Amino acid sequence: MFWLLVIYVSIPFIVKLCPSIQAKIVFLNFVRMPFFIDLKRPQDQGLNHTHNFYLQPESGVNIGVWHTVPDQRWRDAQGKHGDWYDATLSSAHSAILYLHGNAGTRGGDHRVQLYKVLSSSGYHVLTFDYRGWGDSDGSASEGLMTSDALFVYDWLKRRLDAKTPLYIWGHSLGTGVATNLVRRLCERGSPPDALILESPFTNIREEARSHPFSMVYRYLPGFDWFFLDAITANNIHFASDENVNHISCPLLILHAEDDSVVPFHLGKKLYSVASQSQSLSGHKVQFVPFPPTLNYKHKFIYRSPELPTILSDFLGHQQTDDSA
């Protein structure tokens, strides 16, 4: 018991003295699950209509990317290479840029299952590992995650037909990247066709305070000073509640009520802020909760049989408004 007490008391001081530790806990990019996956072979994960390739957001830095074509093209995709996949982007099928959360890689099982759902619904899905994740070069930071996302978005946008919708989907920590990205796009006058946030939070400080990892220290005097200020010291903010006041595109929020990683009340709070945002006035803002009886928790919303209909109703309505 004595040594447990020593460890318990020591950890806050270690984090305060070495704030880089807190950054690693936020990103968890050193946790590569599932283990032993070959990211060059998405077909090993059941994605036999997916192409793996690498882009360079800056000289000497490679990031790994997967492009999954709509399920209707899976037979045509067999044995094809990069040029064929690039050419498919000129089709009329909409595209989704997926921004994953912390830990794992673009090959995480719950992520792969979502790609399959989106592909079967007729979307191109482009996803990538931020630098410092998976087989991508470099080290992690909020700024670099956002700049990587912007680089991949622009790469994809250039290859799509001008009239083809391009949506951005973020999950968990990726929702913070997504709102950062969309804010940049809106500020330069080129918003995406819609933003979809799955299991989002308001900002990283509120999420860290609510995270299960913080439970044993949450009520410790000085918790904010020891832990949350260490996050800020690493220039990590992910301020989605601020970003939604600078976003001007349709916004869909999906959240399971039994999510213990990013509590449901944070997603609901973000929706409340977004619904009052002046920049989102005139755009559709929708919140879709999933009751705890469904057991979707933090990363299983893809299991919802309603998801394709939710998406088509939301995105289809948005497209109808644009053509009116």
XYZ file of C-alpha atoms in Angstrom:
324
model
C 0.000 0.000 0.000
C 2.888 2.353 0.791
C 4.422 1.941 -2.656
C 1.042 2.334 -4.352
C 0.615 5.613 -2.472
C 4.092 6.750 -3.539
C 3.309 5.976 -7.178
C -0.090 7.701 -6.946
C 1.432 10.881 -5.525
C 4.437 10.820 -7.863
C 2.580 10.608 -11.177
C 1.124 14.164 -11.118
C 4.573 15.607 -10.423
C 6.186 13.520 -13.167
C 3.567 14.694 -15.671
C 4.025 18.311 -14.599
C 7.804 18.125 -14.881
C 7.686 16.209 -18.204
C 4.622 17.524 -20.086
C 5.628 15.543 -23.184
C 4.328 12.483 -21.313
C 0.850 14.002 -21.325
C 1.072 14.569 -25.083
C 1.847 10.888 -25.597
C -1.174 9.976 -23.464
C -3.409 12.244 -25.564
C -2.200 10.909 -28.912
C -1.391 7.282 -27.952
C 0.182 7.012 -31.400
C 2.727 4.549 -29.997
C -0.120 2.067 -29.421
C -0.338 0.219 -32.717
C -3.355 -2.065 -32.702
C -4.088 -4.532 -34.095
C -0.521 -5.784 -33.824
C 1.437 -7.178 -36.780
C -0.907 -5.715 -39.401
C 0.724 -4.992 -42.767
C -0.696 -1.615 -43.749
C 0.561 -2.117 -47.292
C -1.995 -4.934 -47.646
C -5.488 -3.606 -46.841
C -6.874 -6.730 -48.524
C -5.734 -8.668 -45.451
C -8.404 -6.724 -43.536
C -11.128 -7.660 -46.008
C -10.675 -4.487 -48.073
C -10.054 -6.064 -51.474
C -11.125 -2.863 -53.254
C -8.651 -0.602 -51.444
C -5.361 0.863 -52.652
C -2.501 1.665 -50.265
C -0.161 4.494 -51.237
C 1.925 7.299 -49.750
C 1.806 11.080 -50.016
C 4.380 13.689 -49.039
C 2.901 16.675 -47.180
C 6.448 18.010 -47.056
C 9.794 16.933 -48.422
C 11.098 13.768 -46.795
C 7.865 13.017 -44.911
C 5.655 10.174 -46.137
C 2.173 9.465 -44.800
C 0.279 6.245 -45.499
C -3.102 6.501 -47.237
C -5.908 4.073 -48.123
C -8.443 4.705 -50.878
C -11.481 2.425 -50.826
C -13.723 2.656 -53.890
C -17.512 2.250 -53.727
C -18.513 -1.349 -53.173
C -20.121 -1.492 -56.621
C -16.626 -1.305 -58.111
C -14.993 -4.065 -56.043
C -14.948 -6.573 -58.897
C -13.422 -4.031 -61.285
C -10.819 -3.166 -58.632
C -9.218 -6.595 -58.546
C -5.579 -6.420 -59.634
C -5.742 -2.687 -60.339
C -3.077 -0.167 -59.383
C -2.891 3.492 -58.399
C -3.741 5.058 -61.762
C -6.994 3.109 -61.951
C -7.991 4.145 -58.421
C -7.190 7.792 -59.183
C -9.318 7.643 -62.326
C -12.344 6.368 -60.352
C -12.419 9.630 -58.398
C -13.749 11.385 -61.490
C -16.964 9.344 -61.208
C -20.200 10.745 -59.813
C -19.788 8.937 -56.465
C -19.374 11.225 -53.456
C -16.199 10.993 -51.375
C -15.558 10.970 -47.633
C -12.255 11.933 -46.021
C -12.082 9.968 -42.752
C -9.985 11.304 -39.863
C -9.370 8.671 -37.207
C -8.896 9.134 -33.474
C -5.965 8.389 -31.195
C -4.197 5.032 -30.851
C -4.031 2.372 -33.520
C -3.766 2.985 -37.250
C -5.937 3.388 -40.325
C -6.243 -0.416 -40.171
C -8.016 -0.549 -36.797
C -10.934 -2.973 -36.909
C -13.730 -0.521 -36.023
C -12.339 1.851 -38.646
C -12.196 -0.855 -41.298
C -15.791 -1.832 -40.542
C -16.911 1.766 -41.037
C -15.057 1.989 -44.374
C -17.006 -1.078 -45.469
C -20.326 0.476 -44.457
C -19.535 3.730 -46.253
C -18.231 1.913 -49.328
C -21.353 -0.248 -49.508
C -23.381 2.980 -49.354
C -21.661 4.178 -52.536
C -18.938 6.470 -51.201
C -15.260 6.679 -51.994
C -13.442 6.572 -48.638
C -10.015 8.126 -48.229
C -8.243 7.695 -44.904
C -4.673 8.119 -43.742
C -2.376 7.927 -40.743
C -1.201 11.296 -39.471
C 2.564 11.640 -39.252
C 3.750 9.676 -36.233
C 0.956 7.086 -36.593
C 1.111 3.714 -38.298
C 3.705 3.629 -41.078
C 3.722 7.417 -41.515
C 6.927 9.329 -40.843
C 7.463 12.109 -38.339
C 6.143 12.909 -34.876
C 2.703 13.879 -33.639
C 1.294 17.311 -32.847
C -2.102 18.956 -33.235
C -0.763 21.409 -35.788
C 0.831 18.715 -37.936
C -2.264 16.496 -37.745
C -4.319 19.400 -39.051
C -1.850 20.321 -41.797
C -1.675 16.665 -42.912
C -5.475 16.564 -43.094
C -5.518 19.775 -45.151
C -2.888 18.391 -47.514
C -4.820 15.141 -48.090
C -8.106 17.040 -48.487
C -6.608 19.289 -51.167
C -5.033 16.276 -52.900
C -8.432 14.562 -53.009
C -10.374 17.670 -53.984
C -8.156 18.231 -57.026
C -9.003 14.761 -58.334
C -12.751 14.959 -57.911
C -15.110 16.424 -60.451
C -16.012 19.979 -59.462
C -19.622 18.940 -58.812
C -18.796 15.818 -56.773
C -19.551 16.273 -53.056
C -16.670 15.832 -50.617
C -17.510 15.245 -46.957
C -15.251 15.184 -43.897
C -15.815 12.569 -41.179
C -13.968 12.702 -37.859
C -14.120 10.213 -34.999
C -13.127 10.870 -31.374
C -9.823 12.809 -31.369
C -10.271 13.008 -35.142
C -13.304 15.256 -34.563
C -10.902 17.854 -33.180
C -8.746 17.513 -36.291
C -11.885 17.706 -38.437
C -13.160 20.964 -36.928
C -9.658 22.458 -37.168
C -9.556 21.465 -40.830
C -13.039 22.703 -41.692
C -12.402 25.997 -39.938
C -9.339 26.505 -42.154
C -11.305 25.583 -45.258
C -14.124 27.971 -44.377
C -11.703 30.784 -43.607
C -10.190 30.445 -47.060
C -13.662 30.386 -48.632
C -13.839 26.735 -49.688
C -15.928 24.810 -47.129
C -16.556 21.071 -47.607
C -20.010 19.862 -48.556
C -20.656 18.628 -44.998
C -18.919 17.759 -41.729
C -19.751 14.582 -39.806
C -18.549 14.228 -36.215
C -18.740 10.816 -34.541
C -18.329 10.766 -30.743
C -17.049 14.364 -30.506
C -16.013 16.445 -27.514
C -16.026 20.189 -26.921
C -12.328 20.755 -26.294
C -9.408 18.645 -25.097
C -9.424 20.013 -21.538
C -13.058 19.051 -20.968
C -12.480 15.671 -22.611
C -9.377 14.970 -20.477
C -11.304 15.895 -17.343
C -14.076 13.461 -18.308
C -11.875 10.613 -19.593
C -11.800 7.336 -17.595
C -7.996 7.654 -17.268
C -8.465 10.791 -15.164
C -10.941 9.212 -12.765
C -8.418 8.468 -10.001
C -7.094 12.065 -10.061
C -10.132 14.078 -11.094
C -10.930 15.308 -7.582
C -7.308 15.805 -6.567
C -6.583 19.424 -5.594
C -4.611 20.975 -8.428
C -5.836 18.489 -11.061
C -6.057 21.196 -13.720
C -2.584 22.517 -12.891
C -0.959 19.089 -12.855
C -2.665 17.490 -15.846
C -4.697 19.874 -17.989
C -2.116 22.641 -18.041
C 0.426 20.026 -19.168
C -1.763 19.369 -22.211
C -1.971 23.082 -22.976
C 1.801 23.354 -22.559
C 2.107 20.985 -25.525
C -0.053 23.353 -27.613
C -2.865 20.796 -27.705
C -6.316 22.384 -27.717
C -8.678 20.707 -30.220
C -11.183 23.473 -29.483
C -14.182 22.244 -31.459
C -16.524 24.397 -29.377
C -14.627 27.445 -30.634
C -14.209 26.123 -34.181
C -17.945 25.650 -34.778
C -18.305 29.430 -34.528
C -16.128 29.703 -37.643
C -17.633 26.857 -39.687
C -20.164 27.352 -42.473
C -21.304 23.973 -43.817
C -23.903 21.359 -42.813
C -22.975 19.563 -39.577
C -24.056 16.097 -38.437
C -23.146 14.820 -34.949
C -23.442 11.126 -34.033
C -23.022 10.009 -30.415
C -23.842 6.897 -28.395
C -25.354 7.559 -24.983
C -23.246 4.787 -23.408
C -19.928 6.206 -24.643
C -17.586 6.116 -21.628
C -14.491 7.420 -23.471
C -16.006 10.656 -24.772
C -19.100 11.103 -22.591
C -22.388 11.734 -24.331
C -22.895 15.064 -22.556
C -19.840 16.521 -24.345
C -21.275 15.699 -27.756
C -24.612 17.168 -26.691
C -22.874 20.295 -25.398
C -21.015 20.727 -28.692
C -24.321 20.431 -30.564
C -25.826 23.103 -28.310
C -22.962 25.479 -29.150
C -23.171 24.654 -32.873
C -26.931 25.157 -33.014
C -26.424 28.731 -31.779
C -23.443 29.477 -34.029
C -23.936 32.467 -36.318
C -21.612 30.968 -38.928
C -23.759 27.821 -39.076
C -26.981 29.809 -39.405
C -28.736 28.689 -42.587
C -26.949 25.317 -42.589
C -28.451 22.099 -41.352
C -27.148 21.106 -37.911
C -28.352 17.716 -36.678
C -27.650 15.591 -33.609
C -28.360 11.846 -33.702
C -28.164 9.991 -30.362
C -27.947 6.216 -30.055
C -29.580 4.764 -26.915
C -27.509 2.656 -24.482
C -29.593 -0.443 -25.229
C -27.777 -0.643 -28.585
C -24.407 -0.993 -26.832
C -22.538 1.075 -29.448
C -20.310 2.723 -26.845
C -17.388 4.750 -28.240
C -16.590 3.099 -31.556
C -19.369 0.817 -32.719
C -21.867 3.231 -34.287
C -20.948 1.623 -37.616
C -23.056 -1.349 -36.460
C -26.245 0.687 -36.687
C -28.447 -0.582 -39.532
C -29.895 2.942 -39.608
C -26.556 4.599 -40.374
C -26.753 4.496 -44.210
C -30.259 6.011 -44.056
C -29.170 8.663 -41.557
C -26.385 9.668 -43.929
C -28.449 9.631 -47.103
C -31.243 11.639 -45.463
C -28.836 14.238 -44.102
C -26.539 14.515 -47.108
C -29.325 14.114 -49.636
C -31.293 16.912 -47.992
C -28.218 19.116 -48.082
C -27.631 18.399 -51.765
C -31.285 19.135 -52.543
C -30.968 22.499 -50.815
C -27.874 23.320 -52.877
C -29.665 22.577 -56.140
C -32.797 24.486 -55.251
